[in-house]
């Protein structure tokens, strides 16, 4: 069983800089740690636990537990392969290390310095860049495989300041699964407030027959529904106005109750609410793909903000921030035109660190930022 480590404890070369906690962690514990001057996020899984020779239980029972652990390891490695195929510019927070210690599994990721500001209170340009990077991360994930994140929500996007603005980094792939391979109902995790209607129906009926037919297969479109709710919160600061009789937006949609979308705080972004409405369609087949969502946001961006492919500019800036250790480059580029920023960001090259490694602690990191779990 996992031990709740405290600040100063050492584990496989990592030194914890905070006490391990289970706050907002579900079936895991987490802490911040450092190794050779690099800050990182450490996650300990409470289940499964690999049994040793002295563990209680019969040999048959321990054999089943070992099989479960082997399946867990295989899944973690398969997901990581998918993330690696998405490339370093997809705004996906990948693992740096993964190991087993005293029967428990641990994952190490880069520590993200996330901005405190609520997205809905930001200027329209910055909100749009966040939407673009969030949509691109889901698009990249979907286009490389049949993987479904299955827990898209604002808490799983780390909003990071960069020289080019603010970007959303997608984290926490532990609830995810591949199309056609959903976990058993009792093993599914995630925030039900963001679940698509077909997932609520599938969970309610356990994938079995409902109303005389098989429950709809869970596909990547359920991530698009969750992303639509996330975008609604980003632009308006609140959920769609659900009928009070329903606990979740997806539940209302499942019962053919239309959602009333709130007005965005930035009037210039109001046309995006039409796109969000299509993302929240009851029929999963009629929702746009993540790629379509991203392309429509790019088109809107070109019409109203800048002509360049903004996500490429952000990607180059994000790569630069890995070396800068989270240091804001805003002051350096404040007086430069968008085109100049784009050109300089495109020319940046990574030196020293490889993409995906933790950023070295910088003495210039703003105090208004805080490390958040991945």
Short mmCIF file of C-alpha atoms in Angstrom, two decimals:
data_model
loop_
_atom_site.label_atom_id
_atom_site.label_comp_id
_atom_site.label_asym_id
_atom_site.label_seq_id
_atom_site.Cartn_x
_atom_site.Cartn_y
_atom_site.Cartn_z
CA UNK A 1 0.00 0.00 0.00
CA UNK A 2 1.27 3.49 -0.87
CA UNK A 3 2.91 5.44 1.91
CA UNK A 4 1.95 9.12 2.30
CA UNK A 5 5.37 10.71 1.90
CA UNK A 6 6.27 14.10 3.37
CA UNK A 7 8.34 17.02 2.14
CA UNK A 8 12.02 16.10 2.05
CA UNK A 9 11.40 12.40 1.38
CA UNK A 10 13.41 10.86 -1.44
CA UNK A 11 12.04 8.44 -3.99
CA UNK A 12 14.01 7.05 -6.93
CA UNK A 13 16.20 10.16 -7.09
CA UNK A 14 13.29 12.60 -6.65
CA UNK A 15 13.06 14.79 -3.54
CA UNK A 16 9.57 15.83 -2.50
CA UNK A 17 9.20 19.58 -2.01
CA UNK A 18 5.67 19.31 -0.59
CA UNK A 19 3.80 16.74 1.48
CA UNK A 20 1.94 14.14 -0.53
CA UNK A 21 -1.81 14.79 -0.57
CA UNK A 22 -4.96 13.19 -1.93
CA UNK A 23 -6.73 16.54 -2.40
CA UNK A 24 -8.65 16.59 -5.72
CA UNK A 25 -6.80 13.43 -6.72
CA UNK A 26 -9.48 10.75 -6.90
CA UNK A 27 -7.82 7.35 -6.60
CA UNK A 28 -4.31 8.75 -6.28
CA UNK A 29 -2.01 11.00 -4.25
CA UNK A 30 0.32 13.70 -5.51
CA UNK A 31 3.12 16.04 -4.53
CA UNK A 32 5.67 18.34 -6.12
CA UNK A 33 9.25 17.17 -6.29
CA UNK A 34 12.61 18.10 -7.76
CA UNK A 35 15.56 16.32 -9.27
CA UNK A 36 18.85 18.04 -10.13
CA UNK A 37 17.23 21.47 -9.93
CA UNK A 38 14.24 20.59 -12.09
CA UNK A 39 10.75 20.84 -10.63
CA UNK A 40 8.20 18.17 -11.45
CA UNK A 41 4.85 16.74 -10.43
CA UNK A 42 4.73 13.29 -8.80
CA UNK A 43 1.57 11.18 -8.86
CA UNK A 44 1.11 7.98 -6.86
CA UNK A 45 -1.64 5.57 -7.92
CA UNK A 46 -3.51 3.93 -5.05
CA UNK A 47 -4.62 1.11 -7.33
CA UNK A 48 -3.52 -1.30 -8.62
CA UNK A 49 -0.87 -2.46 -6.18
CA UNK A 50 1.61 -5.12 -7.26
CA UNK A 51 1.66 -7.95 -4.67
CA UNK A 52 4.99 -9.23 -3.40
CA UNK A 53 5.69 -12.68 -1.98
CA UNK A 54 4.68 -11.68 1.54
CA UNK A 55 1.43 -9.94 0.54
CA UNK A 56 -1.74 -11.38 2.10
CA UNK A 57 -4.01 -13.59 0.05
CA UNK A 58 -3.80 -16.84 -1.85
CA UNK A 59 -1.45 -17.41 -4.75
CA UNK A 60 -4.45 -17.42 -7.06
CA UNK A 61 -5.56 -14.05 -5.74
CA UNK A 62 -2.08 -12.58 -6.10
CA UNK A 63 -1.84 -13.94 -9.63
CA UNK A 64 -5.03 -12.06 -10.56
CA UNK A 65 -3.61 -8.87 -9.02
CA UNK A 66 -0.39 -9.28 -10.98
CA UNK A 67 -2.38 -9.71 -14.19
CA UNK A 68 -4.26 -6.51 -13.42
CA UNK A 69 -0.98 -4.69 -12.82
CA UNK A 70 0.44 -5.96 -16.10
CA UNK A 71 -2.66 -4.71 -17.91
CA UNK A 72 -2.30 -1.33 -16.16
CA UNK A 73 1.34 -1.03 -17.22
CA UNK A 74 0.49 -2.00 -20.81
CA UNK A 75 -2.28 0.58 -20.98
CA UNK A 76 -0.09 3.34 -19.53
CA UNK A 77 2.63 2.57 -22.06
CA UNK A 78 0.15 2.45 -24.93
CA UNK A 79 -1.31 5.83 -24.01
CA UNK A 80 2.17 7.31 -23.71
CA UNK A 81 3.00 6.02 -27.20
CA UNK A 82 -0.07 7.83 -28.54
CA UNK A 83 0.94 11.06 -26.79
CA UNK A 84 4.43 10.75 -28.21
CA UNK A 85 3.05 10.37 -31.74
CA UNK A 86 1.13 13.64 -31.31
CA UNK A 87 4.43 15.52 -31.30
CA UNK A 88 5.91 18.09 -28.93
CA UNK A 89 3.70 20.95 -30.17
CA UNK A 90 0.31 19.46 -29.29
CA UNK A 91 0.02 21.05 -25.81
CA UNK A 92 -0.16 17.64 -24.13
CA UNK A 93 1.60 17.21 -20.76
CA UNK A 94 3.41 13.90 -21.09
CA UNK A 95 5.08 11.79 -18.47
CA UNK A 96 8.81 12.03 -17.83
CA UNK A 97 9.12 8.88 -15.75
CA UNK A 98 6.96 5.94 -14.74
CA UNK A 99 8.01 3.30 -12.21
CA UNK A 100 6.88 0.93 -9.48
CA UNK A 101 8.14 1.28 -5.92
CA UNK A 102 7.10 -0.97 -3.02
CA UNK A 103 4.20 -2.23 -5.11
CA UNK A 104 2.79 1.23 -5.94
CA UNK A 105 2.98 2.94 -9.32
CA UNK A 106 4.34 6.47 -9.72
CA UNK A 107 4.22 8.89 -12.65
CA UNK A 108 6.39 11.99 -13.06
CA UNK A 109 5.40 14.90 -15.30
CA UNK A 110 6.62 18.42 -15.93
CA UNK A 111 5.42 20.98 -13.41
CA UNK A 112 3.26 23.60 -15.06
CA UNK A 113 3.20 27.18 -13.81
CA UNK A 114 -0.41 28.13 -14.42
CA UNK A 115 -1.96 31.59 -14.46
CA UNK A 116 -4.43 32.39 -11.70
CA UNK A 117 -6.73 34.59 -13.79
CA UNK A 118 -10.13 33.21 -14.72
CA UNK A 119 -10.31 32.71 -18.49
CA UNK A 120 -13.65 34.51 -18.84
CA UNK A 121 -12.16 37.73 -17.44
CA UNK A 122 -9.30 37.86 -19.95
CA UNK A 123 -9.27 40.01 -23.10
CA UNK A 124 -10.94 38.40 -26.11
CA UNK A 125 -7.64 37.83 -27.92
CA UNK A 126 -6.22 35.82 -25.01
CA UNK A 127 -9.41 33.84 -24.59
CA UNK A 128 -9.31 32.87 -28.25
CA UNK A 129 -5.70 31.69 -28.00
CA UNK A 130 -6.67 29.48 -25.08
CA UNK A 131 -9.56 28.01 -27.07
CA UNK A 132 -7.29 27.44 -30.07
CA UNK A 133 -4.63 25.58 -28.09
CA UNK A 134 -7.24 23.54 -26.17
CA UNK A 135 -8.98 22.54 -29.40
CA UNK A 136 -5.69 21.69 -31.05
CA UNK A 137 -4.62 19.45 -28.17
CA UNK A 138 -7.84 17.41 -28.44
CA UNK A 139 -7.57 17.38 -32.23
CA UNK A 140 -4.01 16.04 -32.10
CA UNK A 141 -5.06 13.38 -29.62
CA UNK A 142 -7.99 12.24 -31.74
CA UNK A 143 -6.23 12.30 -35.09
CA UNK A 144 -3.35 10.07 -34.01
CA UNK A 145 -5.45 7.21 -32.69
CA UNK A 146 -8.89 6.13 -31.46
CA UNK A 147 -8.05 7.36 -27.95
CA UNK A 148 -10.74 9.17 -25.94
CA UNK A 149 -9.59 11.46 -23.12
CA UNK A 150 -12.94 10.97 -21.30
CA UNK A 151 -12.34 13.68 -18.70
CA UNK A 152 -12.20 16.97 -20.61
CA UNK A 153 -12.93 19.84 -18.21
CA UNK A 154 -11.37 23.19 -17.26
CA UNK A 155 -9.41 21.62 -14.39
CA UNK A 156 -7.61 19.38 -16.89
CA UNK A 157 -6.33 22.31 -18.94
CA UNK A 158 -3.40 24.11 -17.35
CA UNK A 159 -3.47 27.72 -18.58
CA UNK A 160 0.15 28.78 -19.02
CA UNK A 161 1.55 32.22 -19.78
CA UNK A 162 4.02 32.36 -22.66
CA UNK A 163 5.61 35.06 -24.71
CA UNK A 164 2.88 34.69 -27.33
CA UNK A 165 -0.01 34.92 -24.86
CA UNK A 166 -1.69 32.19 -22.86
CA UNK A 167 -2.09 28.55 -23.86
CA UNK A 168 -4.02 25.56 -22.53
CA UNK A 169 -2.02 22.40 -21.78
CA UNK A 170 -4.10 19.21 -21.62
CA UNK A 171 -3.33 16.92 -18.66
CA UNK A 172 -4.54 13.77 -16.89
CA UNK A 173 -5.18 10.93 -19.36
CA UNK A 174 -5.94 8.35 -16.68
CA UNK A 175 -9.69 8.23 -17.35
CA UNK A 176 -9.14 7.71 -21.05
CA UNK A 177 -9.75 4.63 -23.16
CA UNK A 178 -9.75 3.56 -26.79
CA UNK A 179 -12.87 3.36 -28.93
CA UNK A 180 -14.46 -0.04 -28.55
CA UNK A 181 -12.55 -0.74 -25.33
CA UNK A 182 -14.36 1.16 -22.56
CA UNK A 183 -13.54 0.09 -19.02
CA UNK A 184 -16.26 -1.60 -16.94
CA UNK A 185 -18.86 0.73 -15.54
CA UNK A 186 -17.47 0.39 -12.03
CA UNK A 187 -13.99 1.40 -13.22
CA UNK A 188 -14.97 4.52 -15.17
CA UNK A 189 -13.83 7.77 -13.60
CA UNK A 190 -14.23 11.44 -14.44
CA UNK A 191 -16.38 14.45 -13.65
CA UNK A 192 -20.00 13.62 -14.53
CA UNK A 193 -20.87 17.31 -14.92
CA UNK A 194 -19.05 17.23 -18.26
CA UNK A 195 -20.24 13.86 -19.52
CA UNK A 196 -21.92 13.60 -22.90
CA UNK A 197 -25.51 12.28 -23.00
CA UNK A 198 -24.50 8.98 -24.64
CA UNK A 199 -21.98 8.34 -21.87
CA UNK A 200 -24.61 8.95 -19.20
CA UNK A 201 -26.93 6.53 -21.01
CA UNK A 202 -24.14 3.98 -21.38
CA UNK A 203 -23.26 4.21 -17.71
CA UNK A 204 -26.90 3.99 -16.65
CA UNK A 205 -27.43 0.81 -18.63
CA UNK A 206 -23.93 -0.58 -18.38
CA UNK A 207 -23.58 -0.73 -22.16
CA UNK A 208 -26.47 -3.17 -22.32
CA UNK A 209 -29.81 -2.90 -24.05
CA UNK A 210 -31.88 0.19 -23.44
CA UNK A 211 -35.29 0.81 -24.99
CA UNK A 212 -34.84 -2.39 -26.99
CA UNK A 213 -31.49 -1.51 -28.56
CA UNK A 214 -27.80 -1.57 -27.66
CA UNK A 215 -26.44 1.53 -26.02
CA UNK A 216 -24.54 3.82 -28.38
CA UNK A 217 -20.84 3.08 -28.62
CA UNK A 218 -18.67 5.60 -26.86
CA UNK A 219 -16.68 7.54 -29.43
CA UNK A 220 -14.39 10.56 -29.52
CA UNK A 221 -17.40 12.82 -29.99
CA UNK A 222 -18.01 12.58 -26.24
CA UNK A 223 -14.80 14.59 -25.78
CA UNK A 224 -16.21 17.25 -28.11
CA UNK A 225 -19.33 17.56 -25.94
CA UNK A 226 -17.17 18.00 -22.84
CA UNK A 227 -15.00 20.52 -24.68
CA UNK A 228 -18.13 22.48 -25.59
CA UNK A 229 -19.09 22.77 -21.92
CA UNK A 230 -15.51 23.78 -21.11
CA UNK A 231 -15.56 26.49 -23.79
CA UNK A 232 -18.88 27.77 -22.43
CA UNK A 233 -17.28 28.22 -19.02
CA UNK A 234 -14.22 29.84 -20.57
CA UNK A 235 -16.25 32.46 -22.45
CA UNK A 236 -19.14 33.08 -20.05
CA UNK A 237 -17.71 32.05 -16.69
CA UNK A 238 -20.60 29.66 -16.15
CA UNK A 239 -22.27 26.48 -17.40
CA UNK A 240 -25.25 26.49 -19.77
CA UNK A 241 -28.40 27.19 -17.83
CA UNK A 242 -29.56 23.64 -17.17
CA UNK A 243 -33.18 22.94 -16.26
CA UNK A 244 -33.30 22.61 -12.45
CA UNK A 245 -34.75 19.10 -12.70
CA UNK A 246 -31.46 17.78 -14.07
CA UNK A 247 -28.15 17.48 -12.24
CA UNK A 248 -26.00 17.47 -15.39
CA UNK A 249 -26.12 19.18 -18.77
CA UNK A 250 -25.67 15.84 -20.52
CA UNK A 251 -28.62 14.41 -18.65
CA UNK A 252 -30.87 17.24 -19.83
CA UNK A 253 -29.69 16.84 -23.43
CA UNK A 254 -30.29 13.08 -23.21
CA UNK A 255 -33.91 13.85 -22.40
CA UNK A 256 -34.22 16.27 -25.36
CA UNK A 257 -34.19 19.34 -23.11
CA UNK A 258 -32.36 22.17 -24.91
CA UNK A 259 -29.59 23.99 -23.09
CA UNK A 260 -29.70 27.77 -22.85
CA UNK A 261 -26.23 29.15 -23.45
CA UNK A 262 -25.21 32.25 -21.49
CA UNK A 263 -23.78 35.36 -23.10
CA UNK A 264 -19.98 35.53 -23.29
CA UNK A 265 -18.39 38.28 -21.22
CA UNK A 266 -16.53 39.47 -24.32
CA UNK A 267 -19.17 40.46 -26.88
CA UNK A 268 -16.71 40.01 -29.75
CA UNK A 269 -16.61 36.26 -29.09
CA UNK A 270 -20.39 35.79 -29.24
CA UNK A 271 -20.28 34.03 -32.67
CA UNK A 272 -18.31 31.19 -31.06
CA UNK A 273 -21.36 30.31 -28.98
CA UNK A 274 -22.99 29.02 -32.18
CA UNK A 275 -20.10 26.60 -32.59
CA UNK A 276 -20.45 25.55 -28.96
CA UNK A 277 -24.15 24.86 -29.53
CA UNK A 278 -23.25 22.34 -32.26
CA UNK A 279 -20.65 20.74 -29.96
CA UNK A 280 -23.46 20.10 -27.45
CA UNK A 281 -25.78 18.35 -29.91
CA UNK A 282 -27.62 15.31 -28.55
CA UNK A 283 -26.75 13.26 -31.62
CA UNK A 284 -23.04 12.47 -31.35
CA UNK A 285 -22.81 11.98 -35.12
CA UNK A 286 -23.93 15.57 -35.70
CA UNK A 287 -21.29 17.14 -33.49
CA UNK A 288 -18.23 18.56 -35.25
CA UNK A 289 -14.97 16.72 -34.86
CA UNK A 290 -12.21 18.26 -32.77
CA UNK A 291 -10.43 19.03 -36.06
CA UNK A 292 -13.48 20.92 -37.35
CA UNK A 293 -13.76 22.84 -34.07
CA UNK A 294 -10.12 23.83 -34.33
CA UNK A 295 -10.41 24.86 -37.99
CA UNK A 296 -13.49 26.98 -37.32
CA UNK A 297 -11.70 28.73 -34.47
CA UNK A 298 -8.72 29.35 -36.75
CA UNK A 299 -11.01 30.84 -39.40
CA UNK A 300 -12.66 33.10 -36.81
CA UNK A 301 -9.21 34.09 -35.56
CA UNK A 302 -8.05 35.01 -39.06
CA UNK A 303 -11.15 37.14 -39.68
CA UNK A 304 -11.10 39.04 -36.43
CA UNK A 305 -7.64 38.94 -34.86
CA UNK A 306 -4.51 37.86 -36.72
CA UNK A 307 -3.86 36.34 -40.11
CA UNK A 308 -1.16 33.86 -39.06
CA UNK A 309 -1.81 30.29 -37.97
CA UNK A 310 -1.88 31.20 -34.32
CA UNK A 311 -1.49 27.75 -32.87
CA UNK A 312 1.87 27.38 -34.67
CA UNK A 313 3.05 30.62 -33.11
CA UNK A 314 1.92 29.39 -29.73
CA UNK A 315 3.61 26.04 -30.24
CA UNK A 316 6.95 27.67 -30.97
CA UNK A 317 6.55 29.94 -27.97
CA UNK A 318 5.61 26.98 -25.78
CA UNK A 319 8.76 25.12 -26.86
CA UNK A 320 10.77 28.21 -25.95
CA UNK A 321 9.13 28.32 -22.51
CA UNK A 322 10.47 24.83 -21.74
CA UNK A 323 13.94 26.32 -21.80
CA UNK A 324 12.90 29.54 -20.08
CA UNK A 325 11.49 27.54 -17.18
CA UNK A 326 8.08 29.21 -17.27
CA UNK A 327 9.54 32.71 -17.33
CA UNK A 328 7.23 35.18 -19.04
CA UNK A 329 8.54 36.72 -22.22
CA UNK A 330 5.68 39.21 -22.37
CA UNK A 331 7.84 42.18 -21.40
CA UNK A 332 10.38 41.30 -24.09
CA UNK A 333 7.74 41.23 -26.83
CA UNK A 334 5.30 43.81 -25.49
CA UNK A 335 6.15 46.52 -28.02
CA UNK A 336 6.44 44.24 -31.05
CA UNK A 337 3.84 43.63 -33.72
CA UNK A 338 2.02 40.34 -34.05
CA UNK A 339 3.91 39.57 -37.25
CA UNK A 340 7.27 40.24 -35.58
CA UNK A 341 6.35 38.05 -32.64
CA UNK A 342 5.26 35.29 -35.01
CA UNK A 343 8.47 35.50 -37.02
CA UNK A 344 10.75 35.44 -33.98
CA UNK A 345 8.77 32.63 -32.34
CA UNK A 346 9.01 30.54 -35.49
CA UNK A 347 12.78 30.93 -35.54
CA UNK A 348 13.30 29.84 -31.95
CA UNK A 349 15.26 26.65 -31.41
CA UNK A 350 15.46 24.46 -28.34
CA UNK A 351 18.86 24.38 -26.76
CA UNK A 352 19.84 22.21 -23.82
CA UNK A 353 16.56 20.62 -22.79
CA UNK A 354 14.61 18.14 -24.85
CA UNK A 355 10.93 18.75 -25.30
CA UNK A 356 8.94 17.14 -22.52
CA UNK A 357 11.62 17.39 -19.85
CA UNK A 358 10.81 19.47 -16.77
CA UNK A 359 11.75 23.12 -16.89
CA UNK A 360 14.57 24.33 -14.69
CA UNK A 361 13.48 26.57 -11.85
CA UNK A 362 13.85 30.20 -12.82
CA UNK A 363 14.36 32.98 -10.25
CA UNK A 364 12.20 35.20 -12.45
CA UNK A 365 8.98 33.17 -12.26
CA UNK A 366 6.22 35.55 -11.22
CA UNK A 367 4.81 35.12 -7.74
CA UNK A 368 1.30 35.35 -9.16
CA UNK A 369 1.77 31.94 -10.79
CA UNK A 370 1.38 28.68 -8.99
CA UNK A 371 2.33 25.08 -9.70
CA UNK A 372 -0.61 22.87 -10.52
CA UNK A 373 -0.93 19.14 -10.71
CA UNK A 374 -0.79 17.26 -13.97
#
